[in-house]
Amino acid sequence: MKKIRKAVFPVAGLGTRMLPAAKTVAKEMLTVVDRPLIHYVMAEARAAGIEHFVLVTGRGKTAMEDYFDHHIELQATLEAKKKNEILDQLMADLPKEGEISYVRQMAPLGLGHAVWCAREIIGDEPFAVLLPDMIMDATPGCTRQMIDAYEQTDGGSVVVVEPVPAGMAHQYGIVALENQEGRLNKMTGMVEKPAPGTEPSNLFISGRYILQPEIFEVLNDRKTGAGGEIQLTDAMLKMLSAGSPYYALEYDGKTYDCGDKLGWLRANVAMALQRPDIKGVRAMIETELKR
Ligand code: UTP
């Protein structure tokens, strides 16, 4: 079984739910407390042993290239002011030279298309996909849990799932399972936004995947689906229907969907509450509620 060495981060979406900020600030660069969303997700992948990071970027997304690069003036200033702790942390957060690649999705044609754009860099090996607008708060990290689960399979594909909030299944991709026992189960199908009452399980696809390189051949046909976009779910379903094994992993942790305003606000509060260096968050919220 081939090791999972590479991860794809699709960051080329328009982020219309985060307008007006997303007009000029990439959604993935919006900060949760004091670091951009992409920072959390890269850290999760690094902690899982990923060796090469592929960012699928687009128009207006170049800030991410600068974020993961040296900043000579800033480094010199921090050094001169002896702010060594901050400097060391900034340096530790950087990928090493050659560990990160950027490929441009020339038009935001959908998540499936974004993943397909990484095909030449990924080559013929299984790889991880992480959606940067989902912060997965877990120990060990969600990608680590997913790779551990993958290693228990026969070399199939893995999608991370979690229970859908009551009455919300019609807004998500829902998996169908052979059996629902324990956390890792073989899938028999998946449905994008099922009509209320028709959902095949209570588990939705939540933004982390391990995919086999055959997905690129399926995506080659550039077939559009829901919303006129090239959907990753459609390509996965096609592979599954052709007999390629797919597994759903119900991971152990909490997900923060930062793709809309309320979810992003919730992530800010939750992450700030966990930070020992930021005191008084709870009191600040209580005071604000009374004002
Ligand atoms: P979303 O489904 O959240 O889409 O994409 P979006 O376009 O960014 O946001 P809305 O719905 O308009 O508010 C999930 C992830 O996939 C990337 C996005 O950047 C995001 O990180 N994506 C989506 C692409 O890279 N390319 C696409 O064509 C679509």
Short mmCIF file of C-alpha atoms and ligand atoms in Angstrom, two decimals:
data_model
loop_
_atom_site.label_atom_id
_atom_site.label_comp_id
_atom_site.label_asym_id
_atom_site.label_seq_id
_atom_site.Cartn_x
_atom_site.Cartn_y
_atom_site.Cartn_z
CA MET A 1 0.00 0.00 0.00
CA LYS A 2 1.44 3.38 -0.99
CA LYS A 3 2.05 5.93 1.77
CA ILE A 4 0.01 9.16 1.75
CA ARG A 5 2.71 11.78 1.12
CA LYS A 6 0.89 14.59 -0.65
CA ALA A 7 -2.12 16.74 0.16
CA VAL A 8 -4.20 19.03 -2.04
CA PHE A 9 -5.75 22.21 -0.64
CA PRO A 10 -8.34 23.67 -3.03
CA VAL A 11 -8.32 27.43 -2.34
CA ALA A 12 -9.60 28.85 -5.62
CA GLY A 13 -13.30 29.30 -4.75
CA LEU A 14 -14.99 32.69 -4.89
CA GLY A 15 -16.25 32.52 -1.29
CA THR A 16 -19.48 34.33 -2.09
CA ARG A 17 -20.90 33.58 1.36
CA MET A 18 -18.08 35.65 2.85
CA LEU A 19 -18.63 38.77 0.79
CA PRO A 20 -17.85 41.62 0.90
CA ALA A 21 -14.50 40.62 2.52
CA ALA A 22 -13.94 37.80 0.00
CA LYS A 23 -13.92 40.31 -2.85
CA THR A 24 -10.28 41.12 -2.11
CA VAL A 25 -9.30 38.84 0.82
CA ALA A 26 -9.13 35.16 -0.03
CA LYS A 27 -11.63 33.31 2.16
CA GLU A 28 -8.82 30.97 3.21
CA MET A 29 -6.85 33.98 4.50
CA LEU A 30 -9.63 35.17 6.82
CA THR A 31 -8.31 34.91 10.34
CA VAL A 32 -9.68 32.78 13.10
CA VAL A 33 -8.31 34.60 16.17
CA ASP A 34 -4.84 35.52 14.86
CA ARG A 35 -4.05 33.08 12.04
CA PRO A 36 -5.64 32.46 8.67
CA LEU A 37 -7.80 29.44 8.02
CA ILE A 38 -5.18 27.92 5.72
CA HIS A 39 -2.70 27.96 8.63
CA TYR A 40 -4.86 25.59 10.73
CA VAL A 41 -5.36 23.17 7.88
CA MET A 42 -1.70 23.10 6.82
CA ALA A 43 -0.70 22.47 10.44
CA GLU A 44 -3.15 19.55 10.56
CA ALA A 45 -1.61 18.04 7.41
CA ARG A 46 1.97 18.53 8.64
CA ALA A 47 1.15 16.89 11.98
CA ALA A 48 -0.12 13.88 9.99
CA GLY A 49 3.23 13.48 8.22
CA ILE A 50 2.28 14.99 4.84
CA GLU A 51 5.47 15.82 2.94
CA HIS A 52 4.20 17.86 0.00
CA PHE A 53 1.47 20.50 0.00
CA VAL A 54 -0.34 21.46 -3.20
CA LEU A 55 -2.40 24.64 -3.13
CA VAL A 56 -4.85 24.99 -6.00
CA THR A 57 -5.07 28.77 -6.22
CA GLY A 58 -6.86 31.28 -8.41
CA ARG A 59 -7.29 34.98 -9.03
CA GLY A 60 -6.76 37.06 -5.87
CA LYS A 61 -5.18 34.22 -3.91
CA THR A 62 -1.50 35.15 -4.06
CA ALA A 63 -1.44 36.26 -0.40
CA MET A 64 -1.14 32.58 0.47
CA GLU A 65 2.15 32.30 -1.43
CA ASP A 66 3.52 35.22 0.59
CA TYR A 67 2.15 33.76 3.81
CA PHE A 68 4.14 30.56 3.34
CA ASP A 69 7.36 32.37 2.40
CA HIS A 70 10.16 34.19 4.19
CA HIS A 71 9.55 37.88 4.97
CA ILE A 72 13.09 39.22 5.15
CA GLU A 73 12.28 42.71 6.54
CA LEU A 74 9.94 41.37 9.21
CA GLN A 75 12.42 38.68 10.23
CA ALA A 76 15.25 41.23 10.47
CA THR A 77 13.10 43.57 12.58
CA LEU A 78 12.02 40.82 14.97
CA GLU A 79 15.65 39.75 15.31
CA ALA A 80 16.86 43.32 15.96
CA LYS A 81 14.14 43.78 18.60
CA LYS A 82 15.04 40.41 20.14
CA LYS A 83 11.51 39.10 19.67
CA ASN A 84 13.00 35.66 19.25
CA GLU A 85 10.03 33.63 20.43
CA ILE A 86 7.71 35.17 17.82
CA LEU A 87 10.37 34.80 15.12
CA ASP A 88 11.04 31.15 15.99
CA GLN A 89 7.33 30.36 15.82
CA LEU A 90 6.95 32.12 12.44
CA MET A 91 9.89 30.14 11.05
CA ALA A 92 8.61 26.84 12.50
CA ASP A 93 5.25 27.37 10.78
CA LEU A 94 6.85 27.60 7.31
CA PRO A 95 7.06 24.59 5.03
CA LYS A 96 10.61 23.80 3.95
CA GLU A 97 11.86 24.85 0.50
CA GLY A 98 10.34 22.64 -2.17
CA GLU A 99 7.65 21.18 0.08
CA ILE A 100 4.91 23.42 -1.29
CA SER A 101 3.60 23.81 -4.85
CA TYR A 102 0.99 26.08 -6.36
CA VAL A 103 -1.15 25.30 -9.35
CA ARG A 104 -3.67 27.71 -10.78
CA GLN A 105 -7.30 26.81 -11.38
CA MET A 106 -7.94 29.27 -14.15
CA ALA A 107 -11.67 29.45 -13.47
CA PRO A 108 -13.59 28.28 -10.37
CA LEU A 109 -15.42 25.47 -12.15
CA GLY A 110 -16.03 23.43 -9.00
CA LEU A 111 -14.25 21.38 -6.35
CA GLY A 112 -13.81 18.39 -8.67
CA HIS A 113 -12.11 20.61 -11.23
CA ALA A 114 -9.87 22.16 -8.55
CA VAL A 115 -8.66 18.70 -7.47
CA TRP A 116 -8.15 17.69 -11.12
CA CYS A 117 -5.86 20.71 -11.60
CA ALA A 118 -3.38 19.08 -9.18
CA ARG A 119 -3.06 15.87 -11.24
CA GLU A 120 0.43 16.49 -12.65
CA ILE A 121 1.88 17.27 -9.23
CA ILE A 122 0.20 14.33 -7.51
CA GLY A 123 1.02 11.75 -10.20
CA ASP A 124 0.18 8.09 -9.68
CA GLU A 125 -0.25 7.85 -5.91
CA PRO A 126 -3.07 8.16 -3.39
CA PHE A 127 -3.32 11.59 -1.80
CA ALA A 128 -5.22 13.60 0.79
CA VAL A 129 -7.58 16.50 0.11
CA LEU A 130 -8.29 19.07 2.82
CA LEU A 131 -10.90 21.81 2.44
CA PRO A 132 -9.38 24.84 4.14
CA ASP A 133 -12.68 26.37 5.20
CA MET A 134 -13.27 23.47 7.61
CA ILE A 135 -11.33 23.59 10.87
CA MET A 136 -11.28 20.13 12.41
CA ASP A 137 -10.47 20.39 16.10
CA ALA A 138 -9.21 16.95 17.11
CA THR A 139 -6.39 15.09 18.88
CA PRO A 140 -4.85 13.35 17.03
CA GLY A 141 -5.70 15.60 14.09
CA CYS A 142 -8.39 14.63 11.61
CA THR A 143 -5.91 13.93 8.78
CA ARG A 144 -3.89 11.65 11.10
CA GLN A 145 -7.08 9.77 12.04
CA MET A 146 -7.97 9.50 8.34
CA ILE A 147 -4.55 8.11 7.36
CA ASP A 148 -4.66 5.61 10.24
CA ALA A 149 -8.09 4.48 9.03
CA TYR A 150 -6.86 4.27 5.42
CA GLU A 151 -4.08 1.94 6.54
CA GLN A 152 -6.73 -0.45 7.89
CA THR A 153 -8.46 -0.67 4.50
CA ASP A 154 -7.62 -2.60 1.35
CA GLY A 155 -6.25 0.55 -0.27
CA GLY A 156 -9.55 2.21 -1.06
CA SER A 157 -10.58 5.82 -0.72
CA VAL A 158 -11.68 7.40 2.56
CA VAL A 159 -14.06 10.28 3.20
CA VAL A 160 -14.41 11.82 6.63
CA VAL A 161 -18.01 12.12 7.80
CA GLU A 162 -19.86 13.33 10.85
CA PRO A 163 -23.43 13.44 12.14
CA VAL A 164 -25.48 16.06 10.35
CA PRO A 165 -27.32 18.58 12.56
CA ALA A 166 -31.04 17.72 12.83
CA GLY A 167 -33.07 18.85 9.83
CA MET A 168 -30.00 19.94 7.82
CA ALA A 169 -29.28 16.82 5.72
CA HIS A 170 -30.78 18.41 2.60
CA GLN A 171 -27.90 20.94 2.57
CA TYR A 172 -25.07 18.37 2.56
CA GLY A 173 -23.52 15.38 0.80
CA ILE A 174 -24.79 12.33 2.71
CA VAL A 175 -23.20 8.86 2.59
CA ALA A 176 -24.92 5.49 2.32
CA LEU A 177 -23.20 2.67 4.26
CA GLU A 178 -23.11 -1.12 4.00
CA ASN A 179 -23.36 -1.35 7.83
CA GLN A 180 -23.13 1.34 10.45
CA GLU A 181 -20.85 -0.26 13.06
CA GLY A 182 -17.97 1.53 14.72
CA ARG A 183 -16.31 4.52 13.08
CA LEU A 184 -15.04 3.09 9.76
CA ASN A 185 -17.60 1.65 7.37
CA LYS A 186 -17.71 0.66 3.74
CA MET A 187 -19.80 2.98 1.61
CA THR A 188 -22.43 1.91 -0.89
CA GLY A 189 -23.23 5.38 -2.21
CA MET A 190 -23.53 9.09 -1.54
CA VAL A 191 -26.22 11.64 -2.31
CA GLU A 192 -25.73 15.38 -2.74
CA LYS A 193 -28.44 17.36 -0.91
CA PRO A 194 -31.09 14.61 -0.53
CA ALA A 195 -34.76 15.63 -0.35
CA PRO A 196 -35.91 15.78 3.31
CA GLY A 197 -36.71 12.30 4.62
CA THR A 198 -34.75 10.45 1.89
CA GLU A 199 -31.25 10.69 3.38
CA PRO A 200 -29.55 7.25 3.47
CA SER A 201 -27.76 7.94 6.78
CA ASN A 202 -27.22 10.73 9.30
CA LEU A 203 -23.61 11.28 8.19
CA PHE A 204 -22.40 14.08 5.94
CA ILE A 205 -19.14 14.46 4.03
CA SER A 206 -17.17 17.04 5.95
CA GLY A 207 -14.11 18.14 3.99
CA ARG A 208 -11.27 15.63 4.34
CA TYR A 209 -10.59 12.85 1.83
CA ILE A 210 -8.02 10.25 0.79
CA LEU A 211 -8.40 9.62 -2.91
CA GLN A 212 -6.86 7.19 -5.36
CA PRO A 213 -5.25 8.70 -8.47
CA GLU A 214 -7.93 7.06 -10.69
CA ILE A 215 -10.16 9.97 -9.64
CA PHE A 216 -8.23 12.12 -12.16
CA GLU A 217 -9.29 9.85 -15.06
CA VAL A 218 -12.93 10.20 -14.00
CA LEU A 219 -12.56 13.99 -13.67
CA ASN A 220 -11.01 14.14 -17.14
CA ASP A 221 -14.48 14.11 -18.70
CA ARG A 222 -15.18 17.55 -17.10
CA LYS A 223 -18.81 16.59 -16.58
CA THR A 224 -20.79 19.20 -14.66
CA GLY A 225 -23.34 18.44 -11.95
CA ALA A 226 -25.21 20.41 -9.28
CA GLY A 227 -24.92 24.18 -9.74
CA GLY A 228 -23.25 23.70 -13.14
CA GLU A 229 -19.98 22.83 -11.34
CA ILE A 230 -17.61 19.89 -11.79
CA GLN A 231 -18.42 18.10 -8.55
CA LEU A 232 -15.96 15.92 -6.63
CA THR A 233 -18.88 13.94 -5.19
CA ASP A 234 -20.04 12.94 -8.69
CA ALA A 235 -16.56 11.66 -9.61
CA MET A 236 -16.27 9.70 -6.34
CA LEU A 237 -19.71 8.19 -6.89
CA LYS A 238 -18.73 7.11 -10.41
CA MET A 239 -15.63 5.34 -9.07
CA LEU A 240 -17.60 3.71 -6.27
CA SER A 241 -20.27 2.50 -8.70
CA ALA A 242 -17.53 0.98 -10.88
CA GLY A 243 -16.37 -1.11 -7.90
CA SER A 244 -13.63 1.02 -6.34
CA PRO A 245 -13.90 0.68 -2.53
CA TYR A 246 -14.85 3.78 -0.55
CA TYR A 247 -14.92 4.04 3.24
CA ALA A 248 -16.54 6.60 5.51
CA LEU A 249 -14.65 7.51 8.67
CA GLU A 250 -16.59 9.15 11.49
CA TYR A 251 -13.68 10.99 13.04
CA ASP A 252 -13.36 11.92 16.69
CA GLY A 253 -13.38 15.71 17.01
CA LYS A 254 -15.31 18.92 16.42
CA THR A 255 -15.76 20.58 13.03
CA TYR A 256 -16.06 24.30 12.46
CA ASP A 257 -17.41 25.17 9.02
CA CYS A 258 -15.90 28.60 8.40
CA GLY A 259 -17.40 28.92 4.91
CA ASP A 260 -20.27 31.08 6.16
CA LYS A 261 -20.41 33.99 8.56
CA LEU A 262 -22.00 32.29 11.57
CA GLY A 263 -19.68 29.26 11.34
CA TRP A 264 -16.65 31.51 11.05
CA LEU A 265 -17.74 33.54 14.09
CA ARG A 266 -18.33 30.34 16.06
CA ALA A 267 -14.81 29.12 15.18
CA ASN A 268 -13.34 32.42 16.40
CA VAL A 269 -15.08 32.13 19.74
CA ALA A 270 -14.24 28.42 20.15
CA MET A 271 -10.57 28.82 19.20
CA ALA A 272 -10.16 31.93 21.38
CA LEU A 273 -11.67 30.08 24.36
CA GLN A 274 -8.98 27.40 23.95
CA ARG A 275 -6.06 29.84 23.91
CA PRO A 276 -4.29 30.18 27.28
CA ASP A 277 -2.60 33.37 26.03
CA ILE A 278 -5.92 35.13 25.39
CA LYS A 279 -7.63 35.76 28.69
CA GLY A 280 -11.17 36.91 29.45
CA VAL A 281 -12.98 35.68 26.31
CA ARG A 282 -15.96 34.31 28.25
CA ALA A 283 -16.29 37.50 30.30
CA MET A 284 -16.00 39.58 27.14
CA ILE A 285 -18.91 37.66 25.53
CA GLU A 286 -21.06 37.97 28.66
CA THR A 287 -20.38 41.71 28.87
CA GLU A 288 -21.20 42.14 25.20
CA LEU A 289 -24.51 40.28 25.58
CA LYS A 290 -25.55 42.67 28.33
CA ARG A 291 -24.62 45.91 26.53
P1 UTP B 1 -17.02 26.03 -1.30
O1 UTP B 1 -18.03 25.01 -1.60
O2 UTP B 1 -17.05 26.60 0.08
O3 UTP B 1 -17.14 27.19 -2.40
O4 UTP B 1 -15.61 25.41 -1.58
P2 UTP B 1 -16.65 28.68 -2.46
O5 UTP B 1 -16.84 29.11 -3.86
O6 UTP B 1 -15.28 28.88 -1.92
O7 UTP B 1 -17.63 29.48 -1.46
P3 UTP B 1 -19.13 30.00 -1.66
O8 UTP B 1 -20.00 28.78 -1.62
O9 UTP B 1 -19.21 30.79 -2.93
O10 UTP B 1 -19.33 30.88 -0.45
C1 UTP B 1 -14.90 24.57 -0.69
C2 UTP B 1 -13.41 24.74 -0.95
O11 UTP B 1 -13.12 24.42 -2.30
C3 UTP B 1 -12.48 25.49 -2.96
C4 UTP B 1 -12.82 26.73 -2.13
O12 UTP B 1 -11.80 27.71 -2.23
C5 UTP B 1 -12.96 26.18 -0.72
O13 UTP B 1 -11.74 26.18 -0.02
N1 UTP B 1 -12.93 25.59 -4.35
C6 UTP B 1 -14.26 25.60 -4.66
C7 UTP B 1 -11.99 25.69 -5.36
O14 UTP B 1 -10.77 25.69 -5.11
N2 UTP B 1 -12.42 25.82 -6.66
C8 UTP B 1 -13.73 25.82 -6.98
O15 UTP B 1 -14.03 25.93 -8.21
C9 UTP B 1 -14.67 25.71 -5.97
#
